[in-house]
């Protein structure tokens, strides 16, 4: 089976992790700060704060921006559940903005229309979380302009998009947002096994994120309510969590950062080959907006809805570990029980009825790529039937 995604671990990666095991610090040592510095430098961001998952990063990003009970957070229905759950963790409500039929990212037109209505209703969102599906940036200039007009904050869920760029600068530089979140799960662009990070240009937000990831505890005298009782002293100044990344995970991430460029280059070259070789078959292909270069976390094709299931099953039977990203979040039982109606998101539903993520990862051999191309062409030509 050729999986839809997988990690690429080198000898150097293994040596970096084992070196930490023999060092003085397994956690809270020098390696995670070095990984954070590498992320911040790559993205051109002022600060990076590494945590144990993108889910944790989304949670503390919401908290740092003041999300709490009575607030509303909007995201895309076409995402992993974590993009929405983070608001619920804070006691806030979630709502969704349907996707664009062409880019499959949050529709800016629908966002603007929904904001106009929300303003009339006095229910504007506190935070909007656009998701860079498959690694292609959303239209962040437009979303940033709406944020200024309507007074909401922006967290980019860039779990798919480290190594991508938008308007000529790396995703993660927060040019049109307050905080950007990355995931380092093994199927993503680079991995720390489990892990994630926030970037921001706001030193106050960066400090809040650091406190929230580590129990809300400080050892900085100027953050305390009174002078330290002694050299042992620390103070808990807010309610934080233990969301720290270990030195082992940080070492893997720091080592992987060295190959981020080649990883994304390889993904782009495979995606270009797919787009060339699928141009004449009966599938809808990813559309690339001129302002962005995708990191190509996923390569999604859309097939006719009536052949979707048969085509998916035929791919699996033929040894392609295809997958579907994503089941619309409002259709999940948990969200239905909160009163969400999946019928409110026709474009996300149409996408769900047609989308298939085919294998794409940096370690694919040229033979793997050729196998995927041949299989996709054959299966699509037969509409998934086995003759
Ligand atoms: C993977 C992913 C997450 C969660 O990442 P973890 O690091 O596994 O917590 C969140 N949002 C999106 C869009 C993702 O793809």
CSV table of C-alpha atoms and ligand atoms in Angstrom, one decimal:
chain,number,residue,atom,x,y,z
A,1,UNK,CA,0.0,0.0,0.0
A,2,UNK,CA,1.3,3.5,-0.9
A,3,UNK,CA,0.0,5.6,2.0
A,4,UNK,CA,-1.4,9.1,1.4
A,5,UNK,CA,1.3,10.6,3.5
A,6,UNK,CA,4.2,9.5,5.7
A,7,UNK,CA,7.3,10.9,7.5
A,8,UNK,CA,10.8,11.0,6.1
A,9,UNK,CA,13.4,10.2,8.9
A,10,UNK,CA,17.1,10.4,8.1
A,11,UNK,CA,20.1,9.1,9.9
A,12,UNK,CA,20.8,12.7,11.0
A,13,UNK,CA,17.3,12.9,12.5
A,14,UNK,CA,17.9,9.7,14.5
A,15,UNK,CA,21.3,10.9,15.7
A,16,UNK,CA,19.9,14.3,16.8
A,17,UNK,CA,17.2,12.5,18.9
A,18,UNK,CA,19.6,10.0,20.5
A,19,UNK,CA,22.1,12.7,21.3
A,20,UNK,CA,19.4,14.3,23.5
A,21,UNK,CA,18.8,11.1,25.3
A,22,UNK,CA,22.5,11.1,26.4
A,23,UNK,CA,22.3,14.9,27.3
A,24,UNK,CA,21.4,16.6,30.6
A,25,UNK,CA,17.9,17.7,29.5
A,26,UNK,CA,15.1,15.6,28.2
A,27,UNK,CA,12.7,18.5,28.6
A,28,UNK,CA,13.1,22.3,29.2
A,29,UNK,CA,16.6,22.3,27.8
A,30,UNK,CA,18.3,24.3,25.0
A,31,UNK,CA,17.0,22.3,22.0
A,32,UNK,CA,13.3,23.4,21.9
A,33,UNK,CA,14.4,27.1,22.0
A,34,UNK,CA,16.7,26.4,19.1
A,35,UNK,CA,13.9,24.7,17.2
A,36,UNK,CA,11.7,27.8,18.0
A,37,UNK,CA,14.4,30.1,16.7
A,38,UNK,CA,14.7,28.1,13.5
A,39,UNK,CA,10.9,28.3,12.9
A,40,UNK,CA,10.8,32.0,13.6
A,41,UNK,CA,13.7,32.7,11.4
A,42,UNK,CA,12.4,30.6,8.5
A,43,UNK,CA,9.0,32.3,8.7
A,44,UNK,CA,10.3,35.8,9.3
A,45,UNK,CA,8.2,35.9,12.5
A,46,UNK,CA,9.1,37.7,15.7
A,47,UNK,CA,8.5,34.7,17.9
A,48,UNK,CA,7.8,31.0,17.8
A,49,UNK,CA,6.4,28.9,20.7
A,50,UNK,CA,6.6,25.2,20.3
A,51,UNK,CA,4.0,22.9,22.0
A,52,UNK,CA,3.1,19.2,22.1
A,53,UNK,CA,0.5,19.4,19.2
A,54,UNK,CA,-1.2,21.8,16.9
A,55,UNK,CA,-4.3,21.1,18.9
A,56,UNK,CA,-2.6,22.5,22.0
A,57,UNK,CA,-1.3,25.4,19.9
A,58,UNK,CA,-4.8,26.3,18.7
A,59,UNK,CA,-6.1,26.1,22.3
A,60,UNK,CA,-3.6,28.5,23.8
A,61,UNK,CA,-3.8,30.7,20.7
A,62,UNK,CA,-7.5,31.2,21.4
A,63,UNK,CA,-6.8,31.7,25.1
A,64,UNK,CA,-4.0,34.3,24.4
A,65,UNK,CA,-6.4,36.2,22.3
A,66,UNK,CA,-8.9,36.3,25.1
A,67,UNK,CA,-11.5,33.8,23.8
A,68,UNK,CA,-13.9,32.8,26.6
A,69,UNK,CA,-17.5,32.2,27.4
A,70,UNK,CA,-19.9,34.4,25.4
A,71,UNK,CA,-17.5,34.7,22.5
A,72,UNK,CA,-17.9,33.2,19.1
A,73,UNK,CA,-15.1,31.7,16.9
A,74,UNK,CA,-15.5,31.0,13.2
A,75,UNK,CA,-13.6,28.5,11.1
A,76,UNK,CA,-14.0,26.4,8.0
A,77,UNK,CA,-16.3,23.4,8.0
A,78,UNK,CA,-13.7,21.7,5.7
A,79,UNK,CA,-11.1,21.0,8.3
A,80,UNK,CA,-9.9,18.6,11.0
A,81,UNK,CA,-12.1,18.8,14.1
A,82,UNK,CA,-9.3,20.5,16.2
A,83,UNK,CA,-9.7,23.8,14.3
A,84,UNK,CA,-13.2,24.1,15.9
A,85,UNK,CA,-12.7,22.2,19.2
A,86,UNK,CA,-10.1,24.8,20.4
A,87,UNK,CA,-12.9,27.4,20.8
A,88,UNK,CA,-15.1,25.0,22.7
A,89,UNK,CA,-12.2,24.3,25.1
A,90,UNK,CA,-12.3,28.0,26.0
A,91,UNK,CA,-16.0,27.9,26.7
A,92,UNK,CA,-16.8,29.8,23.5
A,93,UNK,CA,-19.1,28.9,20.7
A,94,UNK,CA,-18.1,27.9,17.2
A,95,UNK,CA,-19.6,28.8,13.9
A,96,UNK,CA,-18.6,28.0,10.3
A,97,UNK,CA,-18.1,29.8,7.0
A,98,UNK,CA,-18.6,27.7,4.0
A,99,UNK,CA,-15.7,27.1,1.5
A,100,UNK,CA,-15.1,28.5,-1.9
A,101,UNK,CA,-16.1,26.0,-4.7
A,102,UNK,CA,-12.8,26.6,-6.5
A,103,UNK,CA,-10.0,26.9,-3.8
A,104,UNK,CA,-11.8,24.7,-1.2
A,105,UNK,CA,-10.6,27.2,1.4
A,106,UNK,CA,-12.9,29.5,3.5
A,107,UNK,CA,-14.9,31.7,1.1
A,108,UNK,CA,-14.0,35.4,1.6
A,109,UNK,CA,-17.4,36.4,0.0
A,110,UNK,CA,-19.3,34.2,2.4
A,111,UNK,CA,-17.2,35.5,5.3
A,112,UNK,CA,-18.0,39.1,4.4
A,113,UNK,CA,-21.7,38.4,4.0
A,114,UNK,CA,-21.8,36.5,7.3
A,115,UNK,CA,-19.9,39.3,9.1
A,116,UNK,CA,-22.5,41.9,7.7
A,117,UNK,CA,-25.3,39.8,9.2
A,118,UNK,CA,-23.4,39.2,12.5
A,119,UNK,CA,-22.9,42.9,12.9
A,120,UNK,CA,-26.6,43.5,12.5
A,121,UNK,CA,-27.3,40.7,15.1
A,122,UNK,CA,-24.6,42.0,17.5
A,123,UNK,CA,-22.8,38.6,17.3
A,124,UNK,CA,-19.5,39.3,15.6
A,125,UNK,CA,-16.8,36.7,16.0
A,126,UNK,CA,-13.9,37.4,18.4
A,127,UNK,CA,-11.6,35.2,16.3
A,128,UNK,CA,-11.7,33.8,12.8
A,129,UNK,CA,-9.5,30.7,12.1
A,130,UNK,CA,-8.9,30.3,8.3
A,131,UNK,CA,-7.4,26.9,7.4
A,132,UNK,CA,-4.8,26.6,4.6
A,133,UNK,CA,-6.3,23.4,3.2
A,134,UNK,CA,-3.7,21.1,1.6
A,135,UNK,CA,-1.0,23.7,2.2
A,136,UNK,CA,-2.4,26.5,0.0
A,137,UNK,CA,-2.8,29.8,1.9
A,138,UNK,CA,-6.3,31.3,2.2
A,139,UNK,CA,-6.8,34.8,0.7
A,140,UNK,CA,-5.1,36.3,3.8
A,141,UNK,CA,-4.9,39.9,2.5
A,142,UNK,CA,-8.7,40.0,2.2
A,143,UNK,CA,-9.3,38.3,5.5
A,144,UNK,CA,-6.9,40.6,7.2
A,145,UNK,CA,-8.7,43.6,5.7
A,146,UNK,CA,-12.1,42.2,7.0
A,147,UNK,CA,-10.4,41.7,10.5
A,148,UNK,CA,-9.6,45.4,10.6
A,149,UNK,CA,-13.1,46.5,9.4
A,150,UNK,CA,-15.0,44.2,11.8
A,151,UNK,CA,-12.6,44.1,14.7
A,152,UNK,CA,-11.9,40.4,15.0
A,153,UNK,CA,-8.5,38.6,15.6
A,154,UNK,CA,-7.1,36.0,13.2
A,155,UNK,CA,-5.4,32.6,13.9
A,156,UNK,CA,-4.2,30.9,10.7
A,157,UNK,CA,-4.5,27.1,11.0
A,158,UNK,CA,-1.4,26.4,8.9
A,159,UNK,CA,-1.2,22.8,10.1
A,160,UNK,CA,-0.7,21.9,6.4
A,161,UNK,CA,1.3,24.8,5.4
A,162,UNK,CA,4.8,25.2,6.8
A,163,UNK,CA,7.1,25.8,3.8
A,164,UNK,CA,4.2,27.5,1.8
A,165,UNK,CA,4.3,31.1,0.9
A,166,UNK,CA,1.8,33.9,0.2
A,167,UNK,CA,2.5,37.2,-1.5
A,168,UNK,CA,6.1,36.2,-1.7
A,169,UNK,CA,6.7,35.7,2.1
A,170,UNK,CA,6.5,32.4,4.1
A,171,UNK,CA,3.3,31.4,5.7
A,172,UNK,CA,3.9,31.9,9.4
A,173,UNK,CA,5.1,35.5,9.2
A,174,UNK,CA,1.7,36.8,10.5
A,175,UNK,CA,1.5,39.6,7.9
A,176,UNK,CA,-2.3,39.4,8.0
A,177,UNK,CA,-2.9,37.6,11.3
A,178,UNK,CA,-2.2,37.6,15.0
A,179,UNK,CA,-1.0,34.0,15.4
A,180,UNK,CA,-0.1,31.2,13.0
A,181,UNK,CA,-0.3,27.5,14.0
A,182,UNK,CA,1.7,24.7,12.6
A,183,UNK,CA,1.4,20.9,13.1
A,184,UNK,CA,4.3,18.5,13.2
A,185,UNK,CA,2.2,15.2,13.1
A,186,UNK,CA,4.0,12.6,11.0
A,187,UNK,CA,1.8,13.0,7.9
A,188,UNK,CA,2.5,16.8,7.8
A,189,UNK,CA,5.4,18.6,6.0
A,190,UNK,CA,7.9,18.1,8.8
A,191,UNK,CA,7.5,16.1,11.9
A,192,UNK,CA,8.3,15.9,15.6
A,193,UNK,CA,6.1,12.8,16.0
A,194,UNK,CA,3.5,14.8,18.0
A,195,UNK,CA,4.1,18.5,18.1
A,196,UNK,CA,3.0,22.0,17.0
A,197,UNK,CA,3.9,25.6,17.2
A,198,UNK,CA,2.5,29.1,17.2
A,199,UNK,CA,4.2,32.1,15.6
A,200,UNK,CA,3.4,35.7,16.3
A,201,UNK,CA,5.0,39.1,15.9
A,202,UNK,CA,3.4,40.4,19.1
A,203,UNK,CA,5.8,40.0,22.1
A,204,UNK,CA,2.9,40.2,24.6
A,205,UNK,CA,1.1,37.4,22.8
A,206,UNK,CA,4.3,35.3,22.6
A,207,UNK,CA,4.7,35.7,26.4
A,208,UNK,CA,1.1,34.7,27.0
A,209,UNK,CA,1.6,31.6,24.8
A,210,UNK,CA,4.7,30.7,26.8
A,211,UNK,CA,2.9,31.0,30.1
A,212,UNK,CA,-0.2,29.1,28.9
A,213,UNK,CA,1.9,26.2,27.7
A,214,UNK,CA,3.6,25.7,31.1
A,215,UNK,CA,1.0,26.0,33.9
A,216,UNK,CA,0.8,29.8,33.8
A,217,UNK,CA,4.0,29.8,35.9
A,218,UNK,CA,6.6,32.5,35.8
A,219,UNK,CA,10.0,33.0,37.3
A,220,UNK,CA,10.3,36.6,36.0
A,221,UNK,CA,10.3,39.0,38.9
A,222,UNK,CA,8.6,41.8,36.9
A,223,UNK,CA,5.6,39.4,36.2
A,224,UNK,CA,5.1,38.7,39.9
A,225,UNK,CA,2.6,40.3,42.3
A,226,UNK,CA,5.3,40.9,44.8
A,227,UNK,CA,9.0,40.4,45.3
A,228,UNK,CA,10.2,36.7,45.3
A,229,UNK,CA,10.1,35.0,48.6
A,230,UNK,CA,13.6,33.6,47.8
A,231,UNK,CA,15.7,32.1,45.1
A,232,UNK,CA,13.3,29.1,44.8
A,233,UNK,CA,10.3,31.2,44.1
A,234,UNK,CA,7.9,31.1,41.2
A,235,UNK,CA,4.4,32.3,40.8
A,236,UNK,CA,1.4,31.0,38.9
A,237,UNK,CA,-0.1,34.2,37.4
A,238,UNK,CA,-2.7,32.6,35.1
A,239,UNK,CA,-4.3,29.1,34.5
A,240,UNK,CA,-2.0,27.3,32.1
A,241,UNK,CA,-1.4,23.7,31.0
A,242,UNK,CA,1.4,21.3,30.5
A,243,UNK,CA,1.6,21.6,26.7
A,244,UNK,CA,5.4,21.6,26.5
A,245,UNK,CA,7.4,20.0,23.7
A,246,UNK,CA,10.1,17.6,25.0
A,247,UNK,CA,13.8,18.0,23.9
A,248,UNK,CA,13.5,14.7,22.0
A,249,UNK,CA,10.7,16.0,19.9
A,250,UNK,CA,12.4,19.4,19.5
A,251,UNK,CA,15.6,17.7,18.3
A,252,UNK,CA,13.7,15.8,15.7
A,253,UNK,CA,12.0,19.1,14.6
A,254,UNK,CA,15.2,21.1,14.5
A,255,UNK,CA,16.8,18.3,12.4
A,256,UNK,CA,13.8,18.2,10.1
A,257,UNK,CA,13.9,22.0,9.5
A,258,UNK,CA,17.1,21.5,7.6
A,259,UNK,CA,15.2,19.5,5.0
A,260,UNK,CA,12.0,21.6,4.9
A,261,UNK,CA,13.1,23.3,1.6
A,262,UNK,CA,13.9,20.0,-0.2
A,263,UNK,CA,10.7,18.3,1.3
A,264,UNK,CA,8.5,21.0,-0.1
A,265,UNK,CA,10.4,21.1,-3.5
A,266,UNK,CA,9.8,17.4,-3.8
A,267,UNK,CA,6.1,17.7,-3.0
A,268,UNK,CA,5.7,20.5,-5.5
A,269,UNK,CA,7.4,18.5,-8.2
A,270,UNK,CA,5.2,15.5,-7.6
A,271,UNK,CA,2.1,17.7,-7.5
A,272,UNK,CA,3.1,19.3,-10.9
A,273,UNK,CA,3.5,15.8,-12.4
A,274,UNK,CA,0.0,14.8,-11.1
A,275,UNK,CA,-1.6,17.9,-12.5
A,276,UNK,CA,0.1,17.3,-15.9
A,277,UNK,CA,-0.9,13.7,-16.1
A,278,UNK,CA,-4.4,14.2,-14.8
A,279,UNK,CA,-5.3,17.2,-17.1
A,280,UNK,CA,-7.1,15.0,-19.6
A,281,UNK,CA,-9.1,12.7,-17.2
A,282,UNK,CA,-12.5,13.3,-15.7
A,283,UNK,CA,-11.5,14.7,-12.3
A,284,UNK,CA,-11.4,18.2,-10.8
A,285,UNK,CA,-7.8,19.1,-9.8
A,286,UNK,CA,-6.5,21.5,-7.1
A,287,UNK,CA,-6.7,25.2,-8.2
A,288,UNK,CA,-3.6,27.3,-7.4
A,289,UNK,CA,-4.3,31.0,-6.6
A,290,UNK,CA,-1.6,33.2,-8.2
A,291,UNK,CA,-0.7,34.9,-4.8
A,292,UNK,CA,0.4,31.6,-3.2
A,293,UNK,CA,2.8,28.7,-3.5
A,294,UNK,CA,1.4,25.6,-1.7
A,295,UNK,CA,3.5,23.3,0.5
A,296,UNK,CA,1.3,20.5,-1.0
A,297,UNK,CA,0.5,18.6,2.2
A,298,UNK,CA,-2.3,16.9,0.3
A,299,UNK,CA,-3.1,16.4,-3.3
A,300,UNK,CA,-6.9,16.1,-3.6
A,301,UNK,CA,-8.9,15.2,-6.7
A,302,UNK,CA,-12.6,15.4,-7.0
A,303,UNK,CA,-14.6,12.8,-8.9
A,304,UNK,CA,-18.2,12.7,-9.9
A,305,UNK,CA,-20.3,12.1,-6.7
A,306,UNK,CA,-22.1,9.0,-8.2
A,307,UNK,CA,-18.7,7.3,-8.7
A,308,UNK,CA,-17.0,8.6,-5.5
A,309,UNK,CA,-17.3,5.6,-3.2
A,310,UNK,CA,-16.6,3.0,-5.9
A,311,UNK,CA,-13.5,5.0,-7.1
A,312,UNK,CA,-12.3,5.4,-3.5
A,313,UNK,CA,-12.7,1.6,-2.9
A,314,UNK,CA,-11.0,0.8,-6.2
A,315,UNK,CA,-8.0,2.9,-5.3
A,316,UNK,CA,-7.7,1.1,-1.9
A,317,UNK,CA,-8.1,-2.3,-3.6
A,318,UNK,CA,-5.3,-1.3,-6.1
A,319,UNK,CA,-2.9,-0.5,-3.2
A,320,UNK,CA,-3.3,3.3,-3.0
A,321,UNK,CA,-3.8,4.4,0.7
A,322,UNK,CA,-6.2,7.1,-0.3
A,323,UNK,CA,-8.0,9.1,2.3
A,324,UNK,CA,-10.7,11.9,2.6
A,325,UNK,CA,-9.9,15.3,4.0
A,326,UNK,CA,-12.4,16.3,5.4
A,327,UNK,CA,-15.7,15.1,6.8
A,328,UNK,CA,-17.5,18.5,7.3
A,329,UNK,CA,-17.1,19.3,11.0
A,330,UNK,CA,-20.8,20.5,11.5
A,331,UNK,CA,-21.9,17.0,10.4
A,332,UNK,CA,-20.1,15.3,13.3
A,333,UNK,CA,-22.6,14.0,15.9
A,334,UNK,CA,-21.0,16.2,18.6
A,335,UNK,CA,-21.6,19.3,16.5
A,336,UNK,CA,-25.1,18.3,15.4
A,337,UNK,CA,-25.9,17.9,19.1
A,338,UNK,CA,-24.8,21.5,19.6
A,339,UNK,CA,-27.3,22.6,17.0
A,340,UNK,CA,-25.2,22.8,13.9
A,341,UNK,CA,-26.9,21.9,10.6
A,342,UNK,CA,-24.6,20.5,8.0
A,343,UNK,CA,-27.0,21.6,5.3
A,344,UNK,CA,-25.9,25.2,5.9
A,345,UNK,CA,-22.6,24.4,4.2
A,346,UNK,CA,-23.5,23.2,0.7
A,347,UNK,CA,-20.0,23.6,-0.8
A,348,UNK,CA,-18.3,21.7,2.0
A,349,UNK,CA,-20.9,18.9,1.6
A,350,UNK,CA,-20.4,18.8,-2.2
A,351,UNK,CA,-16.6,18.6,-1.7
A,352,UNK,CA,-17.1,15.8,0.8
A,353,UNK,CA,-19.1,13.9,-1.7
A,354,UNK,CA,-16.3,14.1,-4.3
A,355,UNK,CA,-12.9,14.5,-2.7
A,356,UNK,CA,-10.1,11.9,-2.5
A,357,UNK,CA,-6.6,12.6,-1.2
A,358,UNK,CA,-4.1,10.6,-3.2
A,359,UNK,CA,-0.6,9.7,-2.0
A,360,UNK,CA,1.8,12.6,-1.7
A,361,UNK,CA,4.9,12.7,0.5
A,362,UNK,CA,8.5,13.7,0.1
A,363,UNK,CA,9.9,10.2,0.3
A,364,UNK,CA,7.9,8.8,-2.6
A,365,UNK,CA,10.1,7.2,-5.3
A,366,UNK,CA,9.5,8.1,-8.9
A,367,UNK,CA,8.2,4.5,-9.3
A,368,UNK,CA,5.6,5.2,-6.5
A,369,UNK,CA,4.6,8.4,-8.3
A,370,UNK,CA,4.2,6.5,-11.6
A,371,UNK,CA,2.2,3.8,-9.9
A,372,UNK,CA,-0.2,6.4,-8.5
A,373,UNK,CA,-0.6,8.1,-11.9
A,374,UNK,CA,-1.2,4.9,-13.8
A,375,UNK,CA,-3.7,3.6,-11.1
A,376,UNK,CA,-5.6,6.9,-10.9
A,377,UNK,CA,-5.9,7.1,-14.7
A,378,UNK,CA,-7.1,3.5,-15.0
A,379,UNK,CA,-9.6,3.6,-12.1
A,380,UNK,CA,-11.0,7.0,-13.1
A,381,UNK,CA,-11.5,5.8,-16.7
A,382,UNK,CA,-13.6,2.9,-15.4
A,383,UNK,CA,-15.5,5.0,-12.8
A,384,UNK,CA,-14.2,2.7,-10.1
A,385,UNK,CA,-15.8,-0.5,-11.6
A,386,UNK,CA,-13.4,-3.4,-11.7
A,387,UNK,CA,-13.7,-4.7,-15.3
B,1,LIG,C1,-3.3,17.9,11.7
B,1,LIG,C2,-4.2,19.1,11.9
B,1,LIG,C3,-4.5,19.6,13.2
B,1,LIG,C4,-4.1,19.0,14.5
B,1,LIG,O1,-2.8,18.8,14.5
B,1,LIG,P1,-2.1,17.9,15.7
B,1,LIG,O2,-0.7,18.3,15.7
B,1,LIG,O3,-2.3,16.5,15.4
B,1,LIG,O4,-2.8,18.3,17.0
B,1,LIG,C5,-5.3,20.8,13.2
B,1,LIG,N1,-5.8,21.4,12.1
B,1,LIG,C6,-5.5,20.8,10.9
B,1,LIG,C7,-6.1,21.5,9.7
B,1,LIG,C8,-4.8,19.7,10.8
B,1,LIG,O5,-4.6,19.1,9.6
